[in-house]
Amino acid sequence: MNSGAALSLDQVHVWRGDRHVLRGVSLQLRAGELLQISGPNGTGKTTLLRVMCGLLRPEQGRVSWCGEAITEIREQYQALLAYASHEPALKGDLTALENLRFSVGLKRRVSAGDLTAALACTGVEACADLPARVLSAGQRRRVAMARVLAMRARVWLLDEPFTNLDAAGAELITRLLREHVERGGLGAVVAHHALDGLRRLELQA
Amino acid sequence: MNVGAWQVLSLMLRREMCLYFRRPDQLLQPLVFFLIVTALFPLGLSPQLSLLRDMAPAVLWVAALLSALLSLEGLFKGDAEDGTLEQLALCGQPLGLIVAAKTLSHWLVSGAALVIMSPLVAVALGIPREAFPAMLLSLGLGTLTLSWLGAIGAGLTVGLRRGSVLLSLIVLPLAMPLLIFGAGATDRAISGASAAGPLYFLAALCVLTSTLAPFAATAALRITLE
């Protein structure tokens, strides 16, 4: 019945303090479907992404994976998921490779070769043995993207993955997103400029 | 290709040790604090050995509590600030396991290191050598319990801007039994009596916190992450 293996949100409401940030968001994602979330600043794009990955529990409404509430199957669901927050979430004292090993390694058994390949794929293999704190903002973003790749997750939830990237980097992310869709992956991307071929969800202020 | 619980524990322990040893100041600060505070007492008091010996258990334990508290604030703070805590929470492993690994590594670098250093301090305070086993055991159990209690406090306060005062207010009252039984065990051992009673209490507290604190700290962290 779940040929689509969908992630679905049903009438999700979230308040932050007094502000009613998400007002009844409903959406469904099937395999091979990537959603672009856009909208003015402060309209809850990041909040929506955090709800989708289960970090934030909505006050009302339901988020489900294959028909089961994600709070019920939290670990199984999160094992399938790669989330990239708008900060790159790297430890400055660890090298790029160690950063990947200690986060991807918790998700699946991974060899150093896999991780270096992921770093090479995002064009930062030369930074593998440098501590993350000496990397530029763009390089850190690329390392974070390498982590998403190395997790081999089915669901990608990316918060502004294009920030700090040069033109080649932006093109790379677009290509990776396309490949993810072709592999049958799904997910959501917060981005401000229009991305080709993605369904769009525009959040209103 | 699933990752088992032991692999998660060992990977997290390696991660934490890597981070601690890349920041030697973080590692040494509580230990140096412990050494200095305990060294100040013989200087401040009269150098009468009998007086020092009477004070020794209290001095040792108060210094141990405060020095462990000093490093507790950073338990989740660094990870929360750079966003890696979210990544850990989403890694698909039970968050309790991650919390347990982080707490154990905190104990290894603060508590266990302090236990190893304590004979040095004990000599300076005039504690007789016969009392060393009870003192070491009580400090070991006590600091481990404190790390667990501290994990709950650190989990609750990590999202706050000035959480360190609140952290002490949460953790120190809970640590009172440790002070009482820990200092009691050392005191009895110094006077040549059996320290078994207070040590059993410490062991019970240690088992209690080791089993319950991971759940409490996990719940606290989940609230903070929202």
Short mmCIF file of N, CA and C in Angstrom, two decimals, chain B residues 68-199:
data_model
loop_
_atom_site.label_atom_id
_atom_site.label_comp_id
_atom_site.label_asym_id
_atom_site.label_seq_id
_atom_site.Cartn_x
_atom_site.Cartn_y
_atom_site.Cartn_z
N ALA B 68 34.63 19.14 39.83
CA ALA B 68 33.82 18.41 38.84
C ALA B 68 32.75 19.33 38.27
N LEU B 69 32.19 20.17 39.14
CA LEU B 69 31.15 21.11 38.73
C LEU B 69 31.68 22.09 37.69
N LEU B 70 32.94 22.45 37.86
CA LEU B 70 33.58 23.42 36.97
C LEU B 70 33.55 22.94 35.52
N SER B 71 33.75 21.64 35.34
CA SER B 71 33.83 21.14 33.97
C SER B 71 32.49 20.66 33.44
N LEU B 72 31.48 20.57 34.35
CA LEU B 72 30.20 20.01 33.92
C LEU B 72 29.47 20.90 32.93
N GLU B 73 29.66 22.19 33.07
CA GLU B 73 28.92 23.12 32.24
C GLU B 73 29.19 22.86 30.75
N GLY B 74 30.42 22.46 30.47
CA GLY B 74 30.79 22.26 29.07
C GLY B 74 30.34 20.92 28.49
N LEU B 75 29.66 20.10 29.31
CA LEU B 75 29.33 18.74 28.88
C LEU B 75 28.57 18.72 27.55
N PHE B 76 27.52 19.54 27.45
CA PHE B 76 26.76 19.58 26.19
C PHE B 76 26.89 20.92 25.48
N LYS B 77 27.48 21.89 26.17
CA LYS B 77 27.44 23.26 25.67
C LYS B 77 28.12 23.39 24.29
N GLY B 78 29.35 22.87 24.20
CA GLY B 78 30.09 22.99 22.95
C GLY B 78 29.31 22.39 21.79
N ASP B 79 28.76 21.21 22.02
CA ASP B 79 28.00 20.52 20.96
C ASP B 79 26.73 21.28 20.60
N ALA B 80 26.12 21.90 21.62
CA ALA B 80 24.88 22.64 21.34
C ALA B 80 25.20 23.89 20.53
N GLU B 81 26.33 24.53 20.84
CA GLU B 81 26.65 25.79 20.17
C GLU B 81 26.99 25.58 18.70
N ASP B 82 27.74 24.53 18.38
CA ASP B 82 28.12 24.39 16.97
C ASP B 82 27.14 23.51 16.17
N GLY B 83 26.07 23.08 16.83
CA GLY B 83 25.04 22.35 16.08
C GLY B 83 25.29 20.85 15.99
N THR B 84 26.40 20.38 16.56
CA THR B 84 26.66 18.94 16.46
C THR B 84 25.72 18.13 17.37
N LEU B 85 25.17 18.80 18.39
CA LEU B 85 24.24 18.09 19.27
C LEU B 85 23.00 17.64 18.50
N GLU B 86 22.53 18.51 17.60
CA GLU B 86 21.39 18.13 16.75
C GLU B 86 21.74 16.92 15.90
N GLN B 87 22.96 16.94 15.35
CA GLN B 87 23.39 15.81 14.53
C GLN B 87 23.42 14.53 15.36
N LEU B 88 23.91 14.64 16.61
CA LEU B 88 23.95 13.47 17.48
C LEU B 88 22.54 13.00 17.80
N ALA B 89 21.63 13.95 18.02
CA ALA B 89 20.26 13.58 18.37
C ALA B 89 19.55 12.91 17.19
N LEU B 90 20.02 13.19 15.97
CA LEU B 90 19.36 12.65 14.78
C LEU B 90 20.11 11.46 14.19
N CYS B 91 21.06 10.89 14.95
CA CYS B 91 21.91 9.89 14.31
C CYS B 91 21.22 8.54 14.22
N GLY B 92 20.00 8.45 14.73
CA GLY B 92 19.28 7.19 14.62
C GLY B 92 19.65 6.20 15.71
N GLN B 93 20.44 6.64 16.66
CA GLN B 93 20.77 5.81 17.82
C GLN B 93 20.03 6.38 19.02
N PRO B 94 19.77 5.53 20.03
CA PRO B 94 19.09 6.06 21.22
C PRO B 94 19.92 7.22 21.81
N LEU B 95 19.27 8.34 22.06
CA LEU B 95 20.00 9.50 22.57
C LEU B 95 20.59 9.18 23.95
N GLY B 96 19.93 8.28 24.70
CA GLY B 96 20.44 7.90 26.01
C GLY B 96 21.84 7.31 25.94
N LEU B 97 22.10 6.59 24.87
CA LEU B 97 23.40 5.97 24.68
C LEU B 97 24.47 7.04 24.45
N ILE B 98 24.11 8.03 23.65
CA ILE B 98 25.02 9.14 23.37
C ILE B 98 25.32 9.91 24.65
N VAL B 99 24.23 10.17 25.41
CA VAL B 99 24.38 10.90 26.67
C VAL B 99 25.27 10.11 27.63
N ALA B 100 25.05 8.79 27.69
CA ALA B 100 25.84 7.96 28.59
C ALA B 100 27.31 8.01 28.19
N ALA B 101 27.59 7.94 26.90
CA ALA B 101 28.98 7.96 26.45
C ALA B 101 29.63 9.30 26.78
N LYS B 102 28.88 10.37 26.60
CA LYS B 102 29.44 11.69 26.89
C LYS B 102 29.70 11.85 28.39
N THR B 103 28.77 11.32 29.21
CA THR B 103 28.93 11.43 30.65
C THR B 103 30.11 10.60 31.14
N LEU B 104 30.23 9.39 30.59
CA LEU B 104 31.35 8.53 30.99
C LEU B 104 32.68 9.17 30.62
N SER B 105 32.74 9.78 29.44
CA SER B 105 34.01 10.40 29.08
C SER B 105 34.28 11.62 29.95
N HIS B 106 33.22 12.31 30.34
CA HIS B 106 33.43 13.42 31.28
C HIS B 106 34.01 12.89 32.58
N TRP B 107 33.48 11.76 33.04
CA TRP B 107 34.00 11.18 34.29
C TRP B 107 35.45 10.75 34.13
N LEU B 108 35.77 10.17 32.99
CA LEU B 108 37.15 9.70 32.78
C LEU B 108 38.14 10.85 32.87
N VAL B 109 37.80 11.99 32.29
CA VAL B 109 38.77 13.09 32.30
C VAL B 109 38.68 13.95 33.55
N SER B 110 37.53 13.95 34.25
CA SER B 110 37.48 14.75 35.48
C SER B 110 37.57 13.85 36.70
N GLY B 111 36.59 12.96 36.86
CA GLY B 111 36.52 12.12 38.06
C GLY B 111 37.68 11.15 38.18
N ALA B 112 37.88 10.35 37.15
CA ALA B 112 38.92 9.31 37.25
C ALA B 112 40.30 9.95 37.37
N ALA B 113 40.52 11.04 36.65
CA ALA B 113 41.81 11.72 36.73
C ALA B 113 42.02 12.27 38.14
N LEU B 114 40.92 12.75 38.72
CA LEU B 114 41.00 13.29 40.07
C LEU B 114 41.30 12.18 41.09
N VAL B 115 40.71 11.01 40.86
CA VAL B 115 40.98 9.88 41.75
C VAL B 115 42.47 9.52 41.69
N ILE B 116 43.01 9.53 40.48
CA ILE B 116 44.42 9.17 40.32
C ILE B 116 45.32 10.19 41.02
N MET B 117 44.90 11.43 41.00
CA MET B 117 45.72 12.47 41.61
C MET B 117 45.55 12.57 43.12
N SER B 118 44.44 12.02 43.63
CA SER B 118 44.11 12.27 45.03
C SER B 118 45.16 11.78 46.04
N PRO B 119 45.91 10.67 45.78
CA PRO B 119 46.91 10.28 46.78
C PRO B 119 47.94 11.38 47.05
N LEU B 120 48.26 12.10 46.00
CA LEU B 120 49.20 13.22 46.13
C LEU B 120 48.68 14.24 47.13
N VAL B 121 47.40 14.58 46.94
CA VAL B 121 46.76 15.55 47.82
C VAL B 121 46.63 14.96 49.22
N ALA B 122 46.30 13.67 49.28
CA ALA B 122 46.09 13.02 50.57
C ALA B 122 47.36 13.08 51.41
N VAL B 123 48.50 12.89 50.78
CA VAL B 123 49.76 12.95 51.50
C VAL B 123 49.96 14.35 52.08
N ALA B 124 49.65 15.36 51.27
CA ALA B 124 49.81 16.74 51.72
C ALA B 124 48.89 17.05 52.89
N LEU B 125 47.75 16.38 52.93
CA LEU B 125 46.79 16.64 54.01
C LEU B 125 47.00 15.71 55.20
N GLY B 126 47.99 14.87 55.12
CA GLY B 126 48.31 14.01 56.25
C GLY B 126 47.38 12.83 56.43
N ILE B 127 46.73 12.38 55.36
CA ILE B 127 45.88 11.19 55.46
C ILE B 127 46.79 9.95 55.48
N PRO B 128 46.62 9.08 56.48
CA PRO B 128 47.50 7.90 56.56
C PRO B 128 47.27 6.94 55.39
N ARG B 129 48.31 6.19 55.06
CA ARG B 129 48.24 5.36 53.87
C ARG B 129 47.18 4.26 53.98
N GLU B 130 46.87 3.83 55.21
CA GLU B 130 45.86 2.77 55.37
C GLU B 130 44.49 3.24 54.89
N ALA B 131 44.29 4.55 54.90
CA ALA B 131 42.96 5.06 54.52
C ALA B 131 42.82 5.24 53.02
N PHE B 132 43.91 5.02 52.28
CA PHE B 132 43.88 5.28 50.84
C PHE B 132 42.83 4.46 50.07
N PRO B 133 42.74 3.13 50.31
CA PRO B 133 41.77 2.37 49.51
C PRO B 133 40.35 2.90 49.66
N ALA B 134 39.94 3.16 50.90
CA ALA B 134 38.57 3.66 51.12
C ALA B 134 38.40 5.03 50.48
N MET B 135 39.43 5.86 50.59
CA MET B 135 39.34 7.21 50.02
C MET B 135 39.21 7.14 48.50
N LEU B 136 40.05 6.30 47.89
CA LEU B 136 40.02 6.19 46.42
C LEU B 136 38.70 5.65 45.93
N LEU B 137 38.22 4.61 46.64
CA LEU B 137 36.96 4.00 46.23
C LEU B 137 35.82 5.00 46.38
N SER B 138 35.80 5.72 47.51
CA SER B 138 34.70 6.67 47.72
C SER B 138 34.75 7.78 46.69
N LEU B 139 35.95 8.27 46.39
CA LEU B 139 36.06 9.33 45.38
C LEU B 139 35.63 8.82 44.00
N GLY B 140 36.01 7.60 43.68
CA GLY B 140 35.64 7.04 42.38
C GLY B 140 34.14 6.95 42.24
N LEU B 141 33.47 6.35 43.26
CA LEU B 141 32.02 6.21 43.20
C LEU B 141 31.34 7.57 43.22
N GLY B 142 31.86 8.46 44.07
CA GLY B 142 31.24 9.77 44.24
C GLY B 142 31.33 10.61 42.98
N THR B 143 32.50 10.63 42.34
CA THR B 143 32.64 11.48 41.15
C THR B 143 31.81 10.92 39.99
N LEU B 144 31.70 9.61 39.92
CA LEU B 144 30.88 9.04 38.84
C LEU B 144 29.41 9.43 39.05
N THR B 145 28.94 9.32 40.30
CA THR B 145 27.57 9.74 40.61
C THR B 145 27.38 11.21 40.26
N LEU B 146 28.38 12.00 40.59
CA LEU B 146 28.29 13.43 40.32
C LEU B 146 28.22 13.72 38.82
N SER B 147 28.97 12.97 38.05
CA SER B 147 28.91 13.17 36.60
C SER B 147 27.51 12.87 36.07
N TRP B 148 26.89 11.81 36.60
CA TRP B 148 25.53 11.49 36.16
C TRP B 148 24.56 12.58 36.55
N LEU B 149 24.65 13.02 37.84
CA LEU B 149 23.75 14.10 38.28
C LEU B 149 23.98 15.34 37.44
N GLY B 150 25.26 15.59 37.17
CA GLY B 150 25.61 16.78 36.39
C GLY B 150 25.08 16.71 34.98
N ALA B 151 25.00 15.52 34.43
CA ALA B 151 24.48 15.38 33.06
C ALA B 151 23.02 15.84 33.01
N ILE B 152 22.26 15.55 34.07
CA ILE B 152 20.86 16.01 34.11
C ILE B 152 20.85 17.54 34.14
N GLY B 153 21.64 18.10 35.05
CA GLY B 153 21.69 19.55 35.19
C GLY B 153 22.18 20.21 33.91
N ALA B 154 23.22 19.66 33.32
CA ALA B 154 23.77 20.25 32.10
C ALA B 154 22.77 20.16 30.97
N GLY B 155 22.03 19.05 30.91
CA GLY B 155 21.01 18.89 29.88
C GLY B 155 19.90 19.93 30.02
N LEU B 156 19.56 20.23 31.28
CA LEU B 156 18.48 21.21 31.52
C LEU B 156 18.93 22.63 31.23
N THR B 157 20.21 22.93 31.47
CA THR B 157 20.65 24.32 31.40
C THR B 157 21.40 24.66 30.12
N VAL B 158 21.60 23.69 29.24
CA VAL B 158 22.46 23.95 28.08
C VAL B 158 21.90 25.03 27.16
N GLY B 159 20.58 25.15 27.13
CA GLY B 159 20.00 26.16 26.24
C GLY B 159 19.99 27.56 26.83
N LEU B 160 20.35 27.68 28.10
CA LEU B 160 20.25 28.99 28.75
C LEU B 160 21.54 29.76 28.57
N ARG B 161 21.41 31.08 28.54
CA ARG B 161 22.61 31.88 28.28
C ARG B 161 23.53 31.90 29.50
N ARG B 162 22.94 32.04 30.68
CA ARG B 162 23.79 32.01 31.87
C ARG B 162 23.39 30.83 32.72
N GLY B 163 23.67 29.67 32.19
CA GLY B 163 23.19 28.45 32.84
C GLY B 163 24.07 27.97 33.98
N SER B 164 25.30 28.51 34.10
CA SER B 164 26.24 27.90 35.03
C SER B 164 25.80 28.05 36.48
N VAL B 165 25.20 29.21 36.82
CA VAL B 165 24.75 29.41 38.20
C VAL B 165 23.61 28.44 38.50
N LEU B 166 22.69 28.35 37.53
CA LEU B 166 21.55 27.47 37.69
C LEU B 166 22.02 26.01 37.81
N LEU B 167 23.04 25.68 37.02
CA LEU B 167 23.58 24.32 37.06
C LEU B 167 24.06 23.98 38.47
N SER B 168 24.81 24.91 39.10
CA SER B 168 25.28 24.65 40.46
C SER B 168 24.10 24.53 41.41
N LEU B 169 23.08 25.38 41.21
CA LEU B 169 21.93 25.34 42.10
C LEU B 169 21.16 24.03 41.97
N ILE B 170 21.16 23.47 40.77
CA ILE B 170 20.46 22.19 40.58
C ILE B 170 21.29 21.04 41.12
N VAL B 171 22.59 21.04 40.81
CA VAL B 171 23.40 19.86 41.08
C VAL B 171 23.89 19.79 42.53
N LEU B 172 24.30 20.94 43.10
CA LEU B 172 24.91 20.88 44.44
C LEU B 172 23.99 20.30 45.53
N PRO B 173 22.70 20.72 45.58
CA PRO B 173 21.84 20.10 46.60
C PRO B 173 21.73 18.58 46.41
N LEU B 174 21.69 18.15 45.16
CA LEU B 174 21.59 16.70 44.91
C LEU B 174 22.88 15.99 45.29
N ALA B 175 23.97 16.75 45.33
CA ALA B 175 25.26 16.13 45.62
C ALA B 175 25.55 16.06 47.12
N MET B 176 24.66 16.62 47.95
CA MET B 176 24.90 16.61 49.39
C MET B 176 25.12 15.21 49.97
N PRO B 177 24.28 14.22 49.58
CA PRO B 177 24.52 12.87 50.11
C PRO B 177 25.93 12.36 49.78
N LEU B 178 26.42 12.75 48.61
CA LEU B 178 27.77 12.32 48.22
C LEU B 178 28.79 12.88 49.18
N LEU B 179 28.63 14.16 49.48
CA LEU B 179 29.57 14.82 50.38
C LEU B 179 29.54 14.15 51.74
N ILE B 180 28.33 13.89 52.22
CA ILE B 180 28.19 13.33 53.57
C ILE B 180 28.79 11.91 53.64
N PHE B 181 28.38 11.06 52.69
CA PHE B 181 28.87 9.68 52.76
C PHE B 181 30.32 9.58 52.32
N GLY B 182 30.71 10.39 51.36
CA GLY B 182 32.09 10.36 50.88
C GLY B 182 33.07 10.80 51.94
N ALA B 183 32.78 11.96 52.53
CA ALA B 183 33.64 12.45 53.59
C ALA B 183 33.57 11.51 54.79
N GLY B 184 32.37 10.95 55.02
CA GLY B 184 32.20 10.01 56.13
C GLY B 184 33.09 8.78 55.95
N ALA B 185 33.10 8.23 54.73
CA ALA B 185 33.91 7.03 54.47
C ALA B 185 35.38 7.34 54.69
N THR B 186 35.85 8.47 54.16
CA THR B 186 37.25 8.82 54.30
C THR B 186 37.59 9.05 55.77
N ASP B 187 36.69 9.71 56.48
CA ASP B 187 36.90 10.02 57.88
C ASP B 187 37.03 8.75 58.71
N ARG B 188 36.13 7.81 58.46
CA ARG B 188 36.16 6.54 59.21
C ARG B 188 37.44 5.78 58.90
N ALA B 189 37.84 5.82 57.62
CA ALA B 189 39.06 5.11 57.24
C ALA B 189 40.29 5.72 57.93
N ILE B 190 40.30 7.03 58.07
CA ILE B 190 41.42 7.70 58.72
C ILE B 190 41.50 7.30 60.19
N SER B 191 40.31 7.23 60.83
CA SER B 191 40.32 6.89 62.26
C SER B 191 40.43 5.39 62.49
N GLY B 192 40.58 4.64 61.41
CA GLY B 192 40.83 3.20 61.55
C GLY B 192 39.58 2.35 61.66
N ALA B 193 38.38 2.99 61.58
CA ALA B 193 37.14 2.21 61.64
C ALA B 193 36.80 1.67 60.26
N SER B 194 35.81 0.79 60.20
CA SER B 194 35.42 0.24 58.90
C SER B 194 34.60 1.27 58.11
N ALA B 195 34.98 1.49 56.86
CA ALA B 195 34.29 2.48 56.03
C ALA B 195 33.20 1.83 55.20
N ALA B 196 32.89 0.54 55.46
CA ALA B 196 31.99 -0.19 54.58
C ALA B 196 30.61 0.46 54.48
N GLY B 197 30.06 0.92 55.61
CA GLY B 197 28.70 1.49 55.61
C GLY B 197 28.54 2.61 54.60
N PRO B 198 29.29 3.73 54.77
CA PRO B 198 29.15 4.84 53.82
C PRO B 198 29.51 4.43 52.39
N LEU B 199 30.44 3.50 52.24
CA LEU B 199 30.81 3.07 50.88
C LEU B 199 29.65 2.36 50.21
#
